[in-house]
mmCIF file of C-alpha atoms in Angstrom:
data_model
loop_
_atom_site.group_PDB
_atom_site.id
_atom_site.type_symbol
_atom_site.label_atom_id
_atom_site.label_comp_id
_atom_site.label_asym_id
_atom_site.label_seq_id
_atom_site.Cartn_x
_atom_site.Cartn_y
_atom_site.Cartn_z
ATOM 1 C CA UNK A 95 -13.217 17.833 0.281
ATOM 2 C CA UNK A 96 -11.792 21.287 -0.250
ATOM 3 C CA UNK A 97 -7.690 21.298 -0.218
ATOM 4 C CA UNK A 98 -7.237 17.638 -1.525
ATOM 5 C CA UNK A 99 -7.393 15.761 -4.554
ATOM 6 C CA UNK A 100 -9.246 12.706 -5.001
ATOM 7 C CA UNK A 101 -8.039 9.469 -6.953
ATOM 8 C CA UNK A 102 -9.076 10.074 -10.379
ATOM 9 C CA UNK A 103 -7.150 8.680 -13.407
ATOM 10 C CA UNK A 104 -4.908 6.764 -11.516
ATOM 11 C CA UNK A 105 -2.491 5.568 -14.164
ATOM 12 C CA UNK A 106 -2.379 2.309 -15.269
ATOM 13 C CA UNK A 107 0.574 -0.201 -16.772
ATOM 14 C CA UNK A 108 0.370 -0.755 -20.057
ATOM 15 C CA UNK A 109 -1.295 -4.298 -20.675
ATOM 16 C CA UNK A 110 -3.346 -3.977 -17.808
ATOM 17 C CA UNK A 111 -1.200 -5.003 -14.741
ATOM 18 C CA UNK A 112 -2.790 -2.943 -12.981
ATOM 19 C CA UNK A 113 -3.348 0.148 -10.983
ATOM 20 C CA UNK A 114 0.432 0.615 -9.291
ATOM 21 C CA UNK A 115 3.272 2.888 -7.491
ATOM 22 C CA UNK A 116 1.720 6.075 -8.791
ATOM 23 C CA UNK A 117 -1.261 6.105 -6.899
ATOM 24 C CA UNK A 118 0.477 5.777 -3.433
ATOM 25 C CA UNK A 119 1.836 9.487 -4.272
ATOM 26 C CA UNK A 120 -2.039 10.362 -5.038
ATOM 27 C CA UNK A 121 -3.433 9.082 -1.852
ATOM 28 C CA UNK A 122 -0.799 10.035 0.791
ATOM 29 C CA UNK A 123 -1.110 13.654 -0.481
ATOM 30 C CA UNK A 124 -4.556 13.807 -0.491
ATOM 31 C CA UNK A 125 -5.712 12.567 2.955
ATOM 32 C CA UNK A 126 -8.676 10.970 1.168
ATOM 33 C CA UNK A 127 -9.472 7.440 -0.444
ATOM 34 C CA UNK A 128 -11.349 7.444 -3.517
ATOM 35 C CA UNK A 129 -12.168 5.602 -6.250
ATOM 36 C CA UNK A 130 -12.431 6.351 -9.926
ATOM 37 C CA UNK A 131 -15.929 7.244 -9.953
ATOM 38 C CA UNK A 132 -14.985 9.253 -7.014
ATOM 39 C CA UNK A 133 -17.343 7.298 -4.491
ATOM 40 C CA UNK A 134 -15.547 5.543 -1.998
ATOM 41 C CA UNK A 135 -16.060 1.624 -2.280
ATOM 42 C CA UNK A 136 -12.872 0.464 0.583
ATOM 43 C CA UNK A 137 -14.452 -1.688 2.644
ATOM 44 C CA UNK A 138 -13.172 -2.567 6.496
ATOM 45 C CA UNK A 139 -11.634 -5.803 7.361
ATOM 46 C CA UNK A 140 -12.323 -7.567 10.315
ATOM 47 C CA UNK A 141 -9.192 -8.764 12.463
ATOM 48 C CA UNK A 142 -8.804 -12.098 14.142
ATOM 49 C CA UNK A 143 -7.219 -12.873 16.851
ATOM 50 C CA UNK A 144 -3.377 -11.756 17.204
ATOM 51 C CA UNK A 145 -4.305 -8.279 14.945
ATOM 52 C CA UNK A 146 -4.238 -10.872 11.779
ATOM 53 C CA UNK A 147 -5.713 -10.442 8.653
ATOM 54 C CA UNK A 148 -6.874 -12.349 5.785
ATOM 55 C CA UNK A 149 -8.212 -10.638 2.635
ATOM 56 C CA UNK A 150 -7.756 -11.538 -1.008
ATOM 57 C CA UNK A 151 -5.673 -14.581 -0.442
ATOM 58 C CA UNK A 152 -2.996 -13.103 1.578
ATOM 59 C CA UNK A 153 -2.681 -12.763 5.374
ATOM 60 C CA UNK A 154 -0.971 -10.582 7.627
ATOM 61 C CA UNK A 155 -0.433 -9.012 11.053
ATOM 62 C CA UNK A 156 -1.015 -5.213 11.683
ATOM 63 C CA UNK A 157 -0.406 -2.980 14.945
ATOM 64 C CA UNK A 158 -3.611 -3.290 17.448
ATOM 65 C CA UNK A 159 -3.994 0.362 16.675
ATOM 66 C CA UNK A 160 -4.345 0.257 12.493
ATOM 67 C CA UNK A 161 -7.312 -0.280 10.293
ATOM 68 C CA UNK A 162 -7.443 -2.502 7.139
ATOM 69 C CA UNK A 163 -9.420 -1.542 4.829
ATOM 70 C CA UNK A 164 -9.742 -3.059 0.511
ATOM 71 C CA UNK A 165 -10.672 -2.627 -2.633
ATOM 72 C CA UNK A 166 -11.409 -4.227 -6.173
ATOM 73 C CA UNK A 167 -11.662 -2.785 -9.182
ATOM 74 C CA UNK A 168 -12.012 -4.285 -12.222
ATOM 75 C CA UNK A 169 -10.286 -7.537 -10.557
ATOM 76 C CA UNK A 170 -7.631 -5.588 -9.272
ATOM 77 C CA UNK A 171 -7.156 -5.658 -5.440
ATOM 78 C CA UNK A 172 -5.858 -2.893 -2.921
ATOM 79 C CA UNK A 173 -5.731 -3.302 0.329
ATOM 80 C CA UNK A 174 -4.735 -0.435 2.806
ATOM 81 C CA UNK A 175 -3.295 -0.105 6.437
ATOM 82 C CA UNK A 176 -3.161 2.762 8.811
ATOM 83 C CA UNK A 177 -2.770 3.656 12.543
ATOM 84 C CA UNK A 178 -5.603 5.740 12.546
ATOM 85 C CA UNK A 179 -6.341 7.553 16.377
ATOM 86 C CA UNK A 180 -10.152 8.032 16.450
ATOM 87 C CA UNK A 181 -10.811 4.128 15.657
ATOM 88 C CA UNK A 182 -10.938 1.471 18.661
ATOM 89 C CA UNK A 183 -11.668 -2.185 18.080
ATOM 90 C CA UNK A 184 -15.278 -2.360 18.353
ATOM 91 C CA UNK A 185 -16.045 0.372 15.577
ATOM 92 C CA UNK A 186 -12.941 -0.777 13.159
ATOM 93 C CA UNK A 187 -14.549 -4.373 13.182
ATOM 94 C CA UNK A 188 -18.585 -3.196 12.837
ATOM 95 C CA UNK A 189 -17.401 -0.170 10.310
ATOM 96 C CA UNK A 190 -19.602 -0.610 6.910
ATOM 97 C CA UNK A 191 -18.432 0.611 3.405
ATOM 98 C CA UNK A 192 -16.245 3.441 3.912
ATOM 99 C CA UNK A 193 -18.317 6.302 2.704
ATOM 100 C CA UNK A 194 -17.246 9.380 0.408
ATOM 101 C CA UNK A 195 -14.969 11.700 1.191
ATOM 102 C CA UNK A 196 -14.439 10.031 4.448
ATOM 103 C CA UNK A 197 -10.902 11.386 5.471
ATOM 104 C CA UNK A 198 -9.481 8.229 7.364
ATOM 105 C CA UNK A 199 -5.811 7.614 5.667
ATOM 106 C CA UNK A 200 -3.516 10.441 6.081
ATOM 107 C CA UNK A 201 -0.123 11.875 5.379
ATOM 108 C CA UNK A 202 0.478 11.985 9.038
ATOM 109 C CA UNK A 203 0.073 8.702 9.601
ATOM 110 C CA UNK A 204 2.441 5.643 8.839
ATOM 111 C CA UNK A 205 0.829 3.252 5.866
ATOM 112 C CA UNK A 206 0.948 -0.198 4.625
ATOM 113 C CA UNK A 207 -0.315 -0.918 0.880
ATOM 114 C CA UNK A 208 -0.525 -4.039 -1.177
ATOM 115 C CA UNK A 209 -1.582 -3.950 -4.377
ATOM 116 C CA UNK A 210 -2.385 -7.048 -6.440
ATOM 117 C CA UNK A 211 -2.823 -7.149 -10.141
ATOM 118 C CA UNK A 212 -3.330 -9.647 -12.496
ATOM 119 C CA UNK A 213 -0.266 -10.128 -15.035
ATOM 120 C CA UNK A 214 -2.386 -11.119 -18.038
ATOM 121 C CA UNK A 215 -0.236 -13.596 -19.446
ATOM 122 C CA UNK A 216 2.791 -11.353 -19.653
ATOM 123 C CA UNK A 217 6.071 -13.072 -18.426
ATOM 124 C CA UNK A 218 7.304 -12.318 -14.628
ATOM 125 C CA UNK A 219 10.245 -10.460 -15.689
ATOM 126 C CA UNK A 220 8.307 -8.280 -18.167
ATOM 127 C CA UNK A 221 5.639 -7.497 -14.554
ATOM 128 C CA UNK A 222 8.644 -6.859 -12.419
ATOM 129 C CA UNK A 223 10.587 -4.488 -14.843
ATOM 130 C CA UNK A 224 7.575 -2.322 -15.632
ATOM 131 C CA UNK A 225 6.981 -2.149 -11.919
ATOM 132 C CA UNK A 226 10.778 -1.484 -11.590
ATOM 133 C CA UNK A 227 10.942 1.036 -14.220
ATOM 134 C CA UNK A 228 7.270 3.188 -12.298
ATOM 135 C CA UNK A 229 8.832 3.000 -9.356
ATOM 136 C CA UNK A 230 12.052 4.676 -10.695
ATOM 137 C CA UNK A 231 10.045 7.669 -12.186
ATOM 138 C CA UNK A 232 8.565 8.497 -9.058
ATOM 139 C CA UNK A 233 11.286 10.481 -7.027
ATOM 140 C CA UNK A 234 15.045 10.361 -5.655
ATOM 141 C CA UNK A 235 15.571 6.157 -5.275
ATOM 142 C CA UNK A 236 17.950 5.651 -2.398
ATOM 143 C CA UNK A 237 18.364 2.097 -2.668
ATOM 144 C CA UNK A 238 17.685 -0.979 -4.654
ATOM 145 C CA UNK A 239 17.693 -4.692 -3.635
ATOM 146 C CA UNK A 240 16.742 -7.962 -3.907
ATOM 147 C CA UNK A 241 14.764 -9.191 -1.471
ATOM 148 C CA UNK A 242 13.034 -11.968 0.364
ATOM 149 C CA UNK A 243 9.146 -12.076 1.703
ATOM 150 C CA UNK A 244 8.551 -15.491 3.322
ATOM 151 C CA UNK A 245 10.141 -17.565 0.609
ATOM 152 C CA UNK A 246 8.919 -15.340 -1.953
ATOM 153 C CA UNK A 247 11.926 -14.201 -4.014
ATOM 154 C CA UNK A 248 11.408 -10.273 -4.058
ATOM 155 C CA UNK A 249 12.669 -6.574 -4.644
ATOM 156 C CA UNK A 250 12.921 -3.697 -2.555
ATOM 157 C CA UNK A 251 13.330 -0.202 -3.424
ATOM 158 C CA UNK A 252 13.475 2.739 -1.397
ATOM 159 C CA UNK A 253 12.606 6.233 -2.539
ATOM 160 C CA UNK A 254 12.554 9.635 -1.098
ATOM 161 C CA UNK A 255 9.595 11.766 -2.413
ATOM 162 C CA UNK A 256 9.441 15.998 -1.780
ATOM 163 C CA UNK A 257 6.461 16.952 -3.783
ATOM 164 C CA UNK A 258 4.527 17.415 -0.335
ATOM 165 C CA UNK A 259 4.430 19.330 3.128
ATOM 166 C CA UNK A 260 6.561 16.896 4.603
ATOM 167 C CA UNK A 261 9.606 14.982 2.781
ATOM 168 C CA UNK A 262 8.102 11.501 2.878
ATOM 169 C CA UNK A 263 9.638 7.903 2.288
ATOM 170 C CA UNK A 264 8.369 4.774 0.431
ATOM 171 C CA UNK A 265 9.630 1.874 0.703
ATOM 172 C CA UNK A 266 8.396 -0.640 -1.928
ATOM 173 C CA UNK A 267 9.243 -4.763 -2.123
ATOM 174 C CA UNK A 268 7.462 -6.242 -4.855
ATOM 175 C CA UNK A 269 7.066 -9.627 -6.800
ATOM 176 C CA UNK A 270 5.484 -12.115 -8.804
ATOM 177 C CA UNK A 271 3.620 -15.623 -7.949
ATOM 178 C CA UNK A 272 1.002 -17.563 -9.665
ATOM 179 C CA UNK A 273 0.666 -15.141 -12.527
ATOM 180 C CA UNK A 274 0.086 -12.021 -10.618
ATOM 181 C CA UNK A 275 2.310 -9.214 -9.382
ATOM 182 C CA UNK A 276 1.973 -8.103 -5.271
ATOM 183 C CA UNK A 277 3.450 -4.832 -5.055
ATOM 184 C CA UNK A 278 3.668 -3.977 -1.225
ATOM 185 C CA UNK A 279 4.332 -0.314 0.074
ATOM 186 C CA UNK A 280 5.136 0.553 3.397
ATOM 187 C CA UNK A 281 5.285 4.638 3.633
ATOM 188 C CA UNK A 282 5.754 7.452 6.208
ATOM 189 C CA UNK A 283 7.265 11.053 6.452
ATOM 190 C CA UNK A 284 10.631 10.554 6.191
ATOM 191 C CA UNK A 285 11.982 11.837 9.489
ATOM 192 C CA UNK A 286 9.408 9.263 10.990
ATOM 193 C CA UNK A 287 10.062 6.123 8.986
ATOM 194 C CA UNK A 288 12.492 4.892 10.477
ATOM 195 C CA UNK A 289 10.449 5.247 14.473
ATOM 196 C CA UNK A 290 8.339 3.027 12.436
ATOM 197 C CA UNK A 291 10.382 0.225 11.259
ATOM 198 C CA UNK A 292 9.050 -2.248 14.309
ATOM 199 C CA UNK A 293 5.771 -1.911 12.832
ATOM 200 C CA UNK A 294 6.652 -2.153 9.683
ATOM 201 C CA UNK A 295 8.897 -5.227 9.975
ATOM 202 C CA UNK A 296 5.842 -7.155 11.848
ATOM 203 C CA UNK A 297 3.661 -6.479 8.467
ATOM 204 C CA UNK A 298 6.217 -7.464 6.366
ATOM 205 C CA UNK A 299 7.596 -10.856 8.440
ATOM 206 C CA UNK A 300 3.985 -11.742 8.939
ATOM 207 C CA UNK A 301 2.861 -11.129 5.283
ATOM 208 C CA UNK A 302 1.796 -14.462 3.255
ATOM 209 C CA UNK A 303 0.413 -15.029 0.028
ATOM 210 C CA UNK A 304 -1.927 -18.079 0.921
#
């Protein structure tokens, strides 16, 4: 796709955590979804009833506008949320494979990421300081917090990144459970995000690792 960059070498934490904050950066400012073999492999996700989802043992609630899509590579799962305008219900829930170069998740649009990687028998604090220290290399932090996600002891930082068009925010709450790190990312152009909170805040409260 001519103007945009597609997701190749993605870095990756050191002892294989996984694929993490980096790539958010990659995929906002490209307006595509790739993967490393530059084929698209995201898949859609059908809803149930009350816009709920259930993919790779968590479970959520988006905006009746948004489509879920995921990914796995090499164990490692991502799974990806947008309000995107030229979906409706009945071709969101029949949509195949997401084919290549497909330009469905954009920089204009409000996003929801979770990324969930496999710790490797590293301890949590070791997972949530390397996350910690990615996420602190990205941009201008604003704020940094601990946090709660349905019982789930958590963190939250917020950065502001300006390598773009648009100034954009990402807001990132992360943690660890059962030996695996769940780094969630809720993102939008900063004089947006905060138009987008109610949405957000639905994800979040509704968010479950099952």
């Amino acid at each position: 796709m001519k103007g945009t960059k597609h997701l190749h070498n993605v870095p990756i934490f050191s002892k294989q955590i996984g694929v993490i904050a980096f790539l958010f950066l990659i995929v906002f400012s490209s307006g595509c979804i790739s993967n490393d073999e530059g084929s698209n492999n995201f898949t859609v996700i059908n809803k149930s009833g009350n816009n709920s989802y259930s993919v790779a043992g968590v479970s959520f609630r988006c905006p009746d506008n948004w489509v879920v899509v995921t990914d796995n590579v090499n164990g490692n799962i991502t799974i990806m949320a947008s309000q995107i305008d030229e979906f409706n219900d009945s071709t969101s829930n029949s949509f195949g494979p997401v084919k290549a170069g497909y330009s469905a998740f954009s920089i204009d649009n409000p996003q929801f990421e979770v990324h969930i990687t496999s710790n490797n028998g590293i301890s949590d604090q070791e997972a949530i300081d390397q996350v910690k220290n990615q996420i602190s290399a990205l941009g201008n932090k604003i704020s940094s917090e601990k946090w709660v996600v349905n019982g789930e002891n958590a963190f939250k930082d917020v950065v502001i990144y300006n390598d773009t068009a648009e100034l954009m925010r990402f807001e990132y709450i992360y943690f660890v459970k059962n030996g695996k790190t769940y780094l969630i990312t809720f993102s939008a152009k900063d004089k947006d995000f905060d138009k987008e909170k109610q949405n957000f805040e639905m994800i979040l409260n509704s968010f479950k690792v099952q």
